[in-house]
PDB file of C-alpha atoms in Angstrom:
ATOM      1  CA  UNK A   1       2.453  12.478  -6.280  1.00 47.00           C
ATOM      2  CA  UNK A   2       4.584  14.015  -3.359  1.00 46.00           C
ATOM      3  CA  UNK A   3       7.930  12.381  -2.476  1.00 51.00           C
ATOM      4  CA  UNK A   4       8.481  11.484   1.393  1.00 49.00           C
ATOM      5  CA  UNK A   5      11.091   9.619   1.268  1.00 56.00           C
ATOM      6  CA  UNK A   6      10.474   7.505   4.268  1.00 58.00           C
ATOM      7  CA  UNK A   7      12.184   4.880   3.414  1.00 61.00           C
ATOM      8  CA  UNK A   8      15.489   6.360   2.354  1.00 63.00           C
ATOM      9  CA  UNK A   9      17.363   4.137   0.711  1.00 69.00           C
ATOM     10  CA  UNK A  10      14.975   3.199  -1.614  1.00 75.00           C
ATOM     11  CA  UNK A  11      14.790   4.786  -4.890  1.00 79.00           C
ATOM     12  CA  UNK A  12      12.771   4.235  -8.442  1.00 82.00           C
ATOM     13  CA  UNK A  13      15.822   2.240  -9.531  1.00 85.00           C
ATOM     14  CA  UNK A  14      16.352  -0.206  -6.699  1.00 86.00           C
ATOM     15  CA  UNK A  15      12.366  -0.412  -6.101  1.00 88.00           C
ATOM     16  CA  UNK A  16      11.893  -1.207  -9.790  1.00 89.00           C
ATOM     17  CA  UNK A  17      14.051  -4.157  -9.978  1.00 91.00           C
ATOM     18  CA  UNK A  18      11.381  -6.075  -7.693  1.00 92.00           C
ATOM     19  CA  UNK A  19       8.812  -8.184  -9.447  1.00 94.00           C
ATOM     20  CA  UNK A  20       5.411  -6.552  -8.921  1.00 94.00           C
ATOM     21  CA  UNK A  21       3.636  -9.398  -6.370  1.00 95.00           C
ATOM     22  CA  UNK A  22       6.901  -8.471  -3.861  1.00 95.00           C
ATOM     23  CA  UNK A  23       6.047  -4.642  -4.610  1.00 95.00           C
ATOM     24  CA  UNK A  24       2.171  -5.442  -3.737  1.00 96.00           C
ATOM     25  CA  UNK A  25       3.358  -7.204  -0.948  1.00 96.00           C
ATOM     26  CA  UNK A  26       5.337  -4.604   0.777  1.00 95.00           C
ATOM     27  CA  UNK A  27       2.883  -2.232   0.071  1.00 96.00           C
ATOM     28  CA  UNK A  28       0.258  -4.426   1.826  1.00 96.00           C
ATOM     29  CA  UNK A  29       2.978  -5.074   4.379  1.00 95.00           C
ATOM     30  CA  UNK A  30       1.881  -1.186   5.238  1.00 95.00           C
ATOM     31  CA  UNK A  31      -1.235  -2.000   5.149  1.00 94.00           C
ATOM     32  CA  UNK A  32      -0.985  -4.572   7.859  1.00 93.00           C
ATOM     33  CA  UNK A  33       0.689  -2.352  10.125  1.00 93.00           C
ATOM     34  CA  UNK A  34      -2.246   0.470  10.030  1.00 92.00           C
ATOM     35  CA  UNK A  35      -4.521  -2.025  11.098  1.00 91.00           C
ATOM     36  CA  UNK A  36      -2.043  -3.431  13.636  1.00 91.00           C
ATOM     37  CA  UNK A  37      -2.077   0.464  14.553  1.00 90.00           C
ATOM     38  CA  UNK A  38      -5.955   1.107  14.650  1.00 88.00           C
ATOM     39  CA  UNK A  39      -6.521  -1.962  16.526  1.00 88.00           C
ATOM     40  CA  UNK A  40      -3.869  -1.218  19.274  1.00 90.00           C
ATOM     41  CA  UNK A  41      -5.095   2.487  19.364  1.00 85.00           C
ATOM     42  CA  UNK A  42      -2.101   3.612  18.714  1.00 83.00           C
ATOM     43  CA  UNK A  43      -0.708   7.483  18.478  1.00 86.00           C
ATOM     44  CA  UNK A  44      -2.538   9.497  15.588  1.00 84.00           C
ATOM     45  CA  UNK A  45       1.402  10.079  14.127  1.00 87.00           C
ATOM     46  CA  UNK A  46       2.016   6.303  14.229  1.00 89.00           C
ATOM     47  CA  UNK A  47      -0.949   5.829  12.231  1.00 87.00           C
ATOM     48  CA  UNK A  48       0.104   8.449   9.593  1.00 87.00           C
ATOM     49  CA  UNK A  49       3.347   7.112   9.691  1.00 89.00           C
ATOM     50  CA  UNK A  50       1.966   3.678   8.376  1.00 90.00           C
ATOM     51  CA  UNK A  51      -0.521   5.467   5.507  1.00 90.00           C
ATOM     52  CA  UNK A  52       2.436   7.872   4.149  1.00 90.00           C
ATOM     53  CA  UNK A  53       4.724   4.767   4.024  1.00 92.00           C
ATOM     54  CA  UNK A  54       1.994   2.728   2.511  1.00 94.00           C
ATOM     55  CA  UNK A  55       1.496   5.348  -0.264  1.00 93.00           C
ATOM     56  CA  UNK A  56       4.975   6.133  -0.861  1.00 93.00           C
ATOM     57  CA  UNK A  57       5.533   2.352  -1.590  1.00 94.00           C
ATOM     58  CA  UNK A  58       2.296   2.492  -3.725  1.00 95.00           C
ATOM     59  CA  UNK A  59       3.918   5.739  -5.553  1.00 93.00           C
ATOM     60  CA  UNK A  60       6.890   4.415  -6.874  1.00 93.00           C
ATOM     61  CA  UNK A  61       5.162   1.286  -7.648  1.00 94.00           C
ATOM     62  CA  UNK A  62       3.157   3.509 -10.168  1.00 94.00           C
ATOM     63  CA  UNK A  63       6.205   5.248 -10.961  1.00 91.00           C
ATOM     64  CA  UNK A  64       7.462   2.457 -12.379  1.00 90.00           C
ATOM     65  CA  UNK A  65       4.665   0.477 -13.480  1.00 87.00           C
ATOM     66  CA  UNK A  66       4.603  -0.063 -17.678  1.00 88.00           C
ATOM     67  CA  UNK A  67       1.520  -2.049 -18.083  1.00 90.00           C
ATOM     68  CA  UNK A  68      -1.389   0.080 -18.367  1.00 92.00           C
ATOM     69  CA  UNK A  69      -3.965  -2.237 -16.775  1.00 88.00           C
ATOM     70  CA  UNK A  70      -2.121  -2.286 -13.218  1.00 89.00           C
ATOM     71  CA  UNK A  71      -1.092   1.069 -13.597  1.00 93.00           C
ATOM     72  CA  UNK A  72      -5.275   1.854 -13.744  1.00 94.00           C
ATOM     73  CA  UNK A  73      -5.501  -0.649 -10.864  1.00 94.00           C
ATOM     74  CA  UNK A  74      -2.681   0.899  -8.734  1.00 95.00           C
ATOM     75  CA  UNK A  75      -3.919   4.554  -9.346  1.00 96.00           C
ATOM     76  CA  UNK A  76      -7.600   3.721  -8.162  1.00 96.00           C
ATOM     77  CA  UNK A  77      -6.212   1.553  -5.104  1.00 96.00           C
ATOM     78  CA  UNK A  78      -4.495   4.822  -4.364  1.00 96.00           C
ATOM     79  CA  UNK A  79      -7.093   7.117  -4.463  1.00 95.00           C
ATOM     80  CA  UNK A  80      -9.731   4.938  -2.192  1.00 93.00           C
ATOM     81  CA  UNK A  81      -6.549   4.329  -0.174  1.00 93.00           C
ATOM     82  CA  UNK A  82      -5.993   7.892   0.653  1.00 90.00           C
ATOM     83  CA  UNK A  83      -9.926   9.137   0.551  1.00 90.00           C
ATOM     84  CA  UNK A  84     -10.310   6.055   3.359  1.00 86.00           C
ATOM     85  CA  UNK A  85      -7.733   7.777   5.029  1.00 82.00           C
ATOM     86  CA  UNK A  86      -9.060  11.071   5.138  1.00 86.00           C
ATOM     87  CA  UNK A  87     -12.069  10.463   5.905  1.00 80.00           C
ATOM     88  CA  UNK A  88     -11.305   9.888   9.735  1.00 70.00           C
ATOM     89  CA  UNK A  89     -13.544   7.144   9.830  1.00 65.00           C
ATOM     90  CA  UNK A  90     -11.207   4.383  10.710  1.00 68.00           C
ATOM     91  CA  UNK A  91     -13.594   1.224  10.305  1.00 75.00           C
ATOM     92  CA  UNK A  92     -11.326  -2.071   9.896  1.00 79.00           C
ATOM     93  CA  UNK A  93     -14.088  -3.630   6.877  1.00 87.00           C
ATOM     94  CA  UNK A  94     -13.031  -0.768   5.062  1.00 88.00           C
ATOM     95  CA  UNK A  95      -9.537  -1.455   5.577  1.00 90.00           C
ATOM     96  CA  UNK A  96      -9.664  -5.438   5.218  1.00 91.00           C
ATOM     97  CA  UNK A  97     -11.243  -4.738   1.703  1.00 92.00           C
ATOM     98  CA  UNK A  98      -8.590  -2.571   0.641  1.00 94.00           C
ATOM     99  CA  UNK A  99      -6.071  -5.078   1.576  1.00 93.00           C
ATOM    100  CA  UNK A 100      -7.795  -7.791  -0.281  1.00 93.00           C
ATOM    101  CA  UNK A 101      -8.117  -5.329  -3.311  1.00 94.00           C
ATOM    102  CA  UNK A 102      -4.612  -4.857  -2.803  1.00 95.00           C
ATOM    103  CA  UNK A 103      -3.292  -8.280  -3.023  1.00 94.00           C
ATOM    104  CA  UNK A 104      -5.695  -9.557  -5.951  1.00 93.00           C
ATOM    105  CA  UNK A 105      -4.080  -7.133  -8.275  1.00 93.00           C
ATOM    106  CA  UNK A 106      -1.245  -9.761  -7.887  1.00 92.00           C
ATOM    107  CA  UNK A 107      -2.536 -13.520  -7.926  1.00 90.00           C
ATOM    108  CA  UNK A 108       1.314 -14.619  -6.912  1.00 92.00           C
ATOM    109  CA  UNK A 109       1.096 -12.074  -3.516  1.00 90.00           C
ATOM    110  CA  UNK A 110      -2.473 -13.495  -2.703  1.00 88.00           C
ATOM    111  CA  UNK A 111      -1.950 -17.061  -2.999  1.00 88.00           C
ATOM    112  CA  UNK A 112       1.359 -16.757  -1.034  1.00 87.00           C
ATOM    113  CA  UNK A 113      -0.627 -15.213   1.929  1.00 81.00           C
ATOM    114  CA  UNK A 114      -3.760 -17.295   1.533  1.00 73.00           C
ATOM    115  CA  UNK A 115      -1.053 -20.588   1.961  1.00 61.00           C
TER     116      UNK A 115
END
C-alpha cells in the first residue's frame, strides 16, 4: 500500500479511533464524489484526485482493521476498486455496485443512508 497523504492531518492513530460504519462512510463519501465527478465530466486530475483519496481512506482502514473477516472484505473492495479504476472504462453500474458493496460491509453505514 503506498502512502499519499492527501488528507494530512489524518494519521493511523486519529483514523483508528473512528468506529468502522463512520470509516466506511467516509470512504464511500469518496466514492460519491467520483461519480459526482464522472457525471459532471469533470478534469481527468479531479477524478484521480477522488480515487487516490478514496483508497487512501480505504488503506488505513485496512491498516487498522483487527477482524479478519472485514479485513478480507476491505482488501477485495480495494482491489475491484482500483482494477475499476484502471480500467478506463468509467461506467456508473460499475461504480453504483461498488458503493453498495461498500456500505453493506457495514449494516450501521447502509441503513443510515438508506433512511
Amino acid at each position: 500500500m503506498y502512502q499519499l497523504k492527501l488528507h494530512k492531518n489524518l494519521t493511523t492513530e486519529k483514523w483508528s479511533v473512528n468506529p468502522f460504519y463512520k470509516k466506511i462512510l467516509m470512504i464511500g463519501n469518496e466514492v460519491n464524489r467520483l461519480k459526482n465527478a464522472i457525471q459532471n465530466k469533470q478534469a481527468e486530475d479531479e477524478i484521480l484526485s477522488c480515487v487516490e483519496r478514496a483508497l487512501e481512506l480505504t488503506d488505513l482502514t485496512i491498516s487498522c482493521e483487527t477482524r479478519k473477516s472485514f479485513l478480507r472484505e476491505l482488501l477485495r473492495w480495494r482491489e475491484l476498486f482500483g482494477a475499476y479504476y484502471l480500467t478506463k472504462n468509467i461506467e456508473r453500474e460499475k461504480l453504483e455496485n461498488l458503493y453498495s458493496s461498500l456500505l453493506l460491509m457495514s449494516p450501521e453505514a447502509f441503513n443510515m443512508l438508506a433512511e
